[in-house]
Amino acid sequence: MASNPLETTLRPFRISDAEDLLKYAGDEEAIRFTRLNTMTSKEEAISYIQNFCIPHPYCRSICINGDRCIGYVSVKPAESEYRCRAQLAYGIAREYWGQGITARAAKMAISEGFREFPDLVRLQSFVEVENKASQRELEKTGFQKEGVMRKYRINRGQIKDMVLFSLLSTDTIP
């Protein structure tokens, strides 16, 4: 019996995820709001997994069908006096958009992040103003919109306004 395709799990990245990562990270539409560069080879995907995902404090593969990598979620704590906060980021392959997978993965990462990083009390995420789908995902996971950061980040050569969202460890996650 096949497993439910919407069953979502998180696990650390492995080199064997390179081809699946390439399917996602090679799709310019899927990564247009992320900081990822478009990947064009399996070697680039392997390098990214080795040099970014594996050493990252919390970067997990979003998996379906038991173990198939379809995207990522990360929680990156700040350092020193800012260690009470961390940045949440995520992305999944376009074919899985709109199925609730991102929200489920984010909720898992939020719980694990607050457990794994004892000083963490605030998660935050910056989303381009144009990325309405990601804003809805954050709201579904309990994040609150704090405001718009004007001309905050350069993405793909353009200066972008970013919406700042936050979730505190004391907030309710729906």
PDB file of C-alpha atoms in Angstrom:
ATOM      1  CA  MET A   1       0.000   0.000   0.000  1.00  0.00           C
ATOM      2  CA  ALA A   2       1.429   3.390  -0.972  1.00  0.00           C
ATOM      3  CA  SER A   3       1.891   5.941   1.761  1.00  0.00           C
ATOM      4  CA  ASN A   4      -0.197   9.096   1.777  1.00  0.00           C
ATOM      5  CA  PRO A   5       1.606  11.584  -0.525  1.00  0.00           C
ATOM      6  CA  LEU A   6       0.781  14.381   1.908  1.00  0.00           C
ATOM      7  CA  GLU A   7       2.472  12.622   4.837  1.00  0.00           C
ATOM      8  CA  THR A   8       5.245  15.058   5.676  1.00  0.00           C
ATOM      9  CA  THR A   9       8.463  14.376   7.573  1.00  0.00           C
ATOM     10  CA  LEU A  10      11.661  16.300   8.211  1.00  0.00           C
ATOM     11  CA  ARG A  11      15.165  14.895   8.366  1.00  0.00           C
ATOM     12  CA  PRO A  12      18.742  16.126   7.917  1.00  0.00           C
ATOM     13  CA  PHE A  13      19.896  16.417   4.316  1.00  0.00           C
ATOM     14  CA  ARG A  14      21.975  13.636   2.770  1.00  0.00           C
ATOM     15  CA  ILE A  15      24.151  13.673  -0.331  1.00  0.00           C
ATOM     16  CA  SER A  16      21.666  11.229  -1.878  1.00  0.00           C
ATOM     17  CA  ASP A  17      19.112  14.105  -1.913  1.00  0.00           C
ATOM     18  CA  ALA A  18      21.065  15.894  -4.652  1.00  0.00           C
ATOM     19  CA  GLU A  19      18.864  14.870  -7.587  1.00  0.00           C
ATOM     20  CA  ASP A  20      15.658  15.714  -5.720  1.00  0.00           C
ATOM     21  CA  LEU A  21      17.131  19.056  -4.601  1.00  0.00           C
ATOM     22  CA  LEU A  22      18.146  19.794  -8.186  1.00  0.00           C
ATOM     23  CA  LYS A  23      14.531  19.310  -9.348  1.00  0.00           C
ATOM     24  CA  TYR A  24      13.440  21.985  -6.878  1.00  0.00           C
ATOM     25  CA  ALA A  25      16.439  24.331  -7.001  1.00  0.00           C
ATOM     26  CA  GLY A  26      16.684  24.119 -10.786  1.00  0.00           C
ATOM     27  CA  ASP A  27      13.185  25.573 -11.164  1.00  0.00           C
ATOM     28  CA  GLU A  28      13.481  29.356 -11.315  1.00  0.00           C
ATOM     29  CA  GLU A  29       9.781  29.827 -10.557  1.00  0.00           C
ATOM     30  CA  ALA A  30      10.020  27.664  -7.419  1.00  0.00           C
ATOM     31  CA  ILE A  31      13.008  29.566  -6.025  1.00  0.00           C
ATOM     32  CA  ARG A  32      12.285  33.081  -7.243  1.00  0.00           C
ATOM     33  CA  PHE A  33      11.483  34.373  -3.744  1.00  0.00           C
ATOM     34  CA  THR A  34      14.363  32.513  -2.051  1.00  0.00           C
ATOM     35  CA  ARG A  35      18.035  33.356  -1.770  1.00  0.00           C
ATOM     36  CA  LEU A  36      19.007  30.187  -3.637  1.00  0.00           C
ATOM     37  CA  ASN A  37      20.779  30.486  -6.950  1.00  0.00           C
ATOM     38  CA  THR A  38      19.318  28.363  -9.731  1.00  0.00           C
ATOM     39  CA  MET A  39      21.140  25.037  -9.747  1.00  0.00           C
ATOM     40  CA  THR A  40      21.942  23.467 -13.092  1.00  0.00           C
ATOM     41  CA  SER A  41      23.887  20.323 -12.174  1.00  0.00           C
ATOM     42  CA  LYS A  42      23.912  17.482  -9.688  1.00  0.00           C
ATOM     43  CA  GLU A  43      27.404  18.625  -8.661  1.00  0.00           C
ATOM     44  CA  GLU A  44      26.026  22.039  -7.639  1.00  0.00           C
ATOM     45  CA  ALA A  45      23.325  20.330  -5.573  1.00  0.00           C
ATOM     46  CA  ILE A  46      25.890  18.052  -3.887  1.00  0.00           C
ATOM     47  CA  SER A  47      28.102  21.055  -3.104  1.00  0.00           C
ATOM     48  CA  TYR A  48      25.144  22.974  -1.645  1.00  0.00           C
ATOM     49  CA  ILE A  49      24.184  20.019   0.565  1.00  0.00           C
ATOM     50  CA  GLN A  50      27.797  19.518   1.723  1.00  0.00           C
ATOM     51  CA  ASN A  51      28.657  23.173   2.278  1.00  0.00           C
ATOM     52  CA  PHE A  52      25.364  24.666   3.432  1.00  0.00           C
ATOM     53  CA  CYS A  53      22.733  22.134   4.485  1.00  0.00           C
ATOM     54  CA  ILE A  54      24.823  19.648   6.452  1.00  0.00           C
ATOM     55  CA  PRO A  55      26.846  22.174   8.525  1.00  0.00           C
ATOM     56  CA  HIS A  56      23.785  24.424   9.089  1.00  0.00           C
ATOM     57  CA  PRO A  57      22.502  24.478  12.702  1.00  0.00           C
ATOM     58  CA  TYR A  58      19.027  23.369  11.541  1.00  0.00           C
ATOM     59  CA  CYS A  59      18.395  22.750   7.855  1.00  0.00           C
ATOM     60  CA  ARG A  60      16.037  19.871   7.145  1.00  0.00           C
ATOM     61  CA  SER A  61      14.819  18.127   4.051  1.00  0.00           C
ATOM     62  CA  ILE A  62      11.039  18.224   3.700  1.00  0.00           C
ATOM     63  CA  CYS A  63      10.112  14.686   2.689  1.00  0.00           C
ATOM     64  CA  ILE A  64       7.006  12.958   1.410  1.00  0.00           C
ATOM     65  CA  ASN A  65       6.317   9.326   0.570  1.00  0.00           C
ATOM     66  CA  GLY A  66       8.564   8.287   3.406  1.00  0.00           C
ATOM     67  CA  ASP A  67      11.866   9.743   2.264  1.00  0.00           C
ATOM     68  CA  ARG A  68      11.565  11.764  -0.983  1.00  0.00           C
ATOM     69  CA  CYS A  69      13.067  15.264  -0.633  1.00  0.00           C
ATOM     70  CA  ILE A  70      10.781  17.960  -2.069  1.00  0.00           C
ATOM     71  CA  GLY A  71      12.177  21.050  -0.368  1.00  0.00           C
ATOM     72  CA  TYR A  72      13.762  22.457   2.752  1.00  0.00           C
ATOM     73  CA  VAL A  73      13.040  24.247   5.985  1.00  0.00           C
ATOM     74  CA  SER A  74      15.644  25.975   8.125  1.00  0.00           C
ATOM     75  CA  VAL A  75      15.873  27.663  11.494  1.00  0.00           C
ATOM     76  CA  LYS A  76      18.987  29.798  11.883  1.00  0.00           C
ATOM     77  CA  PRO A  77      19.600  31.209  15.348  1.00  0.00           C
ATOM     78  CA  ALA A  78      21.317  34.556  15.677  1.00  0.00           C
ATOM     79  CA  GLU A  79      24.468  34.847  17.770  1.00  0.00           C
ATOM     80  CA  SER A  80      25.512  36.495  21.018  1.00  0.00           C
ATOM     81  CA  GLU A  81      23.018  39.005  22.418  1.00  0.00           C
ATOM     82  CA  TYR A  82      20.652  38.222  19.515  1.00  0.00           C
ATOM     83  CA  ARG A  83      20.517  34.451  20.256  1.00  0.00           C
ATOM     84  CA  CYS A  84      16.932  34.869  21.522  1.00  0.00           C
ATOM     85  CA  ARG A  85      15.799  35.018  17.886  1.00  0.00           C
ATOM     86  CA  ALA A  86      16.128  32.877  14.791  1.00  0.00           C
ATOM     87  CA  GLN A  87      15.253  33.117  11.121  1.00  0.00           C
ATOM     88  CA  LEU A  88      12.772  30.643   9.611  1.00  0.00           C
ATOM     89  CA  ALA A  89      13.047  29.904   5.878  1.00  0.00           C
ATOM     90  CA  TYR A  90      11.485  27.271   3.635  1.00  0.00           C
ATOM     91  CA  GLY A  91      10.697  26.276   0.101  1.00  0.00           C
ATOM     92  CA  ILE A  92       9.220  23.331  -1.756  1.00  0.00           C
ATOM     93  CA  ALA A  93       8.974  22.104  -5.317  1.00  0.00           C
ATOM     94  CA  ARG A  94       6.261  23.836  -7.319  1.00  0.00           C
ATOM     95  CA  GLU A  95       4.253  20.659  -7.914  1.00  0.00           C
ATOM     96  CA  TYR A  96       3.548  20.513  -4.154  1.00  0.00           C
ATOM     97  CA  TRP A  97       2.393  24.097  -3.693  1.00  0.00           C
ATOM     98  CA  GLY A  98      -1.058  24.580  -2.201  1.00  0.00           C
ATOM     99  CA  GLN A  99      -1.263  21.175  -0.501  1.00  0.00           C
ATOM    100  CA  GLY A 100      -0.544  22.238   3.086  1.00  0.00           C
ATOM    101  CA  ILE A 101       2.895  20.597   3.098  1.00  0.00           C
ATOM    102  CA  THR A 102       4.807  23.809   3.774  1.00  0.00           C
ATOM    103  CA  ALA A 103       2.646  24.710   6.769  1.00  0.00           C
ATOM    104  CA  ARG A 104       3.023  21.199   8.235  1.00  0.00           C
ATOM    105  CA  ALA A 105       6.803  21.265   7.729  1.00  0.00           C
ATOM    106  CA  ALA A 106       7.061  24.756   9.223  1.00  0.00           C
ATOM    107  CA  LYS A 107       5.067  23.698  12.315  1.00  0.00           C
ATOM    108  CA  MET A 108       7.427  20.737  12.832  1.00  0.00           C
ATOM    109  CA  ALA A 109      10.493  22.961  12.428  1.00  0.00           C
ATOM    110  CA  ILE A 110       9.048  25.553  14.822  1.00  0.00           C
ATOM    111  CA  SER A 111       8.529  22.939  17.552  1.00  0.00           C
ATOM    112  CA  GLU A 112      11.954  21.392  16.998  1.00  0.00           C
ATOM    113  CA  GLY A 113      13.627  24.818  16.820  1.00  0.00           C
ATOM    114  CA  PHE A 114      12.232  25.963  20.152  1.00  0.00           C
ATOM    115  CA  ARG A 115      13.344  22.617  21.662  1.00  0.00           C
ATOM    116  CA  GLU A 116      16.824  22.528  20.122  1.00  0.00           C
ATOM    117  CA  PHE A 117      17.812  26.132  20.822  1.00  0.00           C
ATOM    118  CA  PRO A 118      17.177  26.831  24.525  1.00  0.00           C
ATOM    119  CA  ASP A 119      17.657  30.621  24.313  1.00  0.00           C
ATOM    120  CA  LEU A 120      15.211  30.967  21.422  1.00  0.00           C
ATOM    121  CA  VAL A 121      12.048  32.950  22.175  1.00  0.00           C
ATOM    122  CA  ARG A 122      11.366  34.552  18.782  1.00  0.00           C
ATOM    123  CA  LEU A 123      11.220  33.141  15.273  1.00  0.00           C
ATOM    124  CA  GLN A 124      11.018  35.599  12.434  1.00  0.00           C
ATOM    125  CA  SER A 125      10.666  35.385   8.695  1.00  0.00           C
ATOM    126  CA  PHE A 126      11.046  37.965   5.970  1.00  0.00           C
ATOM    127  CA  VAL A 127       8.850  37.547   2.882  1.00  0.00           C
ATOM    128  CA  GLU A 128       8.785  39.608  -0.282  1.00  0.00           C
ATOM    129  CA  VAL A 129       5.666  41.778  -0.475  1.00  0.00           C
ATOM    130  CA  GLU A 130       4.723  40.051  -3.758  1.00  0.00           C
ATOM    131  CA  ASN A 131       4.888  36.568  -2.206  1.00  0.00           C
ATOM    132  CA  LYS A 132       1.304  36.365  -0.960  1.00  0.00           C
ATOM    133  CA  ALA A 133       1.327  32.538  -0.781  1.00  0.00           C
ATOM    134  CA  SER A 134       4.213  32.492   1.684  1.00  0.00           C
ATOM    135  CA  GLN A 135       2.552  35.194   3.770  1.00  0.00           C
ATOM    136  CA  ARG A 136      -0.566  32.980   4.006  1.00  0.00           C
ATOM    137  CA  GLU A 137       1.591  29.978   5.019  1.00  0.00           C
ATOM    138  CA  LEU A 138       3.164  31.940   7.855  1.00  0.00           C
ATOM    139  CA  GLU A 139      -0.219  33.161   9.074  1.00  0.00           C
ATOM    140  CA  LYS A 140      -1.491  29.540   9.012  1.00  0.00           C
ATOM    141  CA  THR A 141       1.350  28.570  11.335  1.00  0.00           C
ATOM    142  CA  GLY A 142       0.598  31.336  13.832  1.00  0.00           C
ATOM    143  CA  PHE A 143       3.042  34.017  12.719  1.00  0.00           C
ATOM    144  CA  GLN A 144       1.964  37.631  13.079  1.00  0.00           C
ATOM    145  CA  LYS A 145       2.682  40.306  10.520  1.00  0.00           C
ATOM    146  CA  GLU A 146       4.752  43.041  12.123  1.00  0.00           C
ATOM    147  CA  GLY A 147       5.217  45.379   9.200  1.00  0.00           C
ATOM    148  CA  VAL A 148       6.875  46.119   5.897  1.00  0.00           C
ATOM    149  CA  MET A 149      10.613  46.702   5.717  1.00  0.00           C
ATOM    150  CA  ARG A 150      10.982  49.079   2.773  1.00  0.00           C
ATOM    151  CA  LYS A 151      13.814  48.478   0.305  1.00  0.00           C
ATOM    152  CA  TYR A 152      15.214  45.823   2.654  1.00  0.00           C
ATOM    153  CA  ARG A 153      16.878  43.177   0.473  1.00  0.00           C
ATOM    154  CA  ILE A 154      18.271  42.637  -2.990  1.00  0.00           C
ATOM    155  CA  ASN A 155      16.923  39.526  -4.711  1.00  0.00           C
ATOM    156  CA  ARG A 156      17.823  38.635  -8.276  1.00  0.00           C
ATOM    157  CA  GLY A 157      19.262  42.104  -8.846  1.00  0.00           C
ATOM    158  CA  GLN A 158      16.237  44.046  -7.582  1.00  0.00           C
ATOM    159  CA  ILE A 159      15.769  45.848  -4.288  1.00  0.00           C
ATOM    160  CA  LYS A 160      12.680  44.416  -2.577  1.00  0.00           C
ATOM    161  CA  ASP A 161      10.290  45.447   0.167  1.00  0.00           C
ATOM    162  CA  MET A 162       9.976  42.661   2.737  1.00  0.00           C
ATOM    163  CA  VAL A 163       7.164  41.813   5.143  1.00  0.00           C
ATOM    164  CA  LEU A 164       8.401  40.880   8.610  1.00  0.00           C
ATOM    165  CA  PHE A 165       6.537  38.107  10.443  1.00  0.00           C
ATOM    166  CA  SER A 166       7.237  36.787  13.939  1.00  0.00           C
ATOM    167  CA  LEU A 167       6.203  33.981  16.252  1.00  0.00           C
ATOM    168  CA  LEU A 168       7.077  33.941  19.946  1.00  0.00           C
ATOM    169  CA  SER A 169       7.603  30.802  21.965  1.00  0.00           C
ATOM    170  CA  THR A 170       4.555  31.836  24.039  1.00  0.00           C
ATOM    171  CA  ASP A 171       2.291  32.225  20.978  1.00  0.00           C
ATOM    172  CA  THR A 172      -0.274  29.603  20.075  1.00  0.00           C
ATOM    173  CA  ILE A 173       0.476  27.534  16.998  1.00  0.00           C
ATOM    174  CA  PRO A 174      -2.833  26.626  15.299  1.00  0.00           C
TER     175      PRO A 174
END
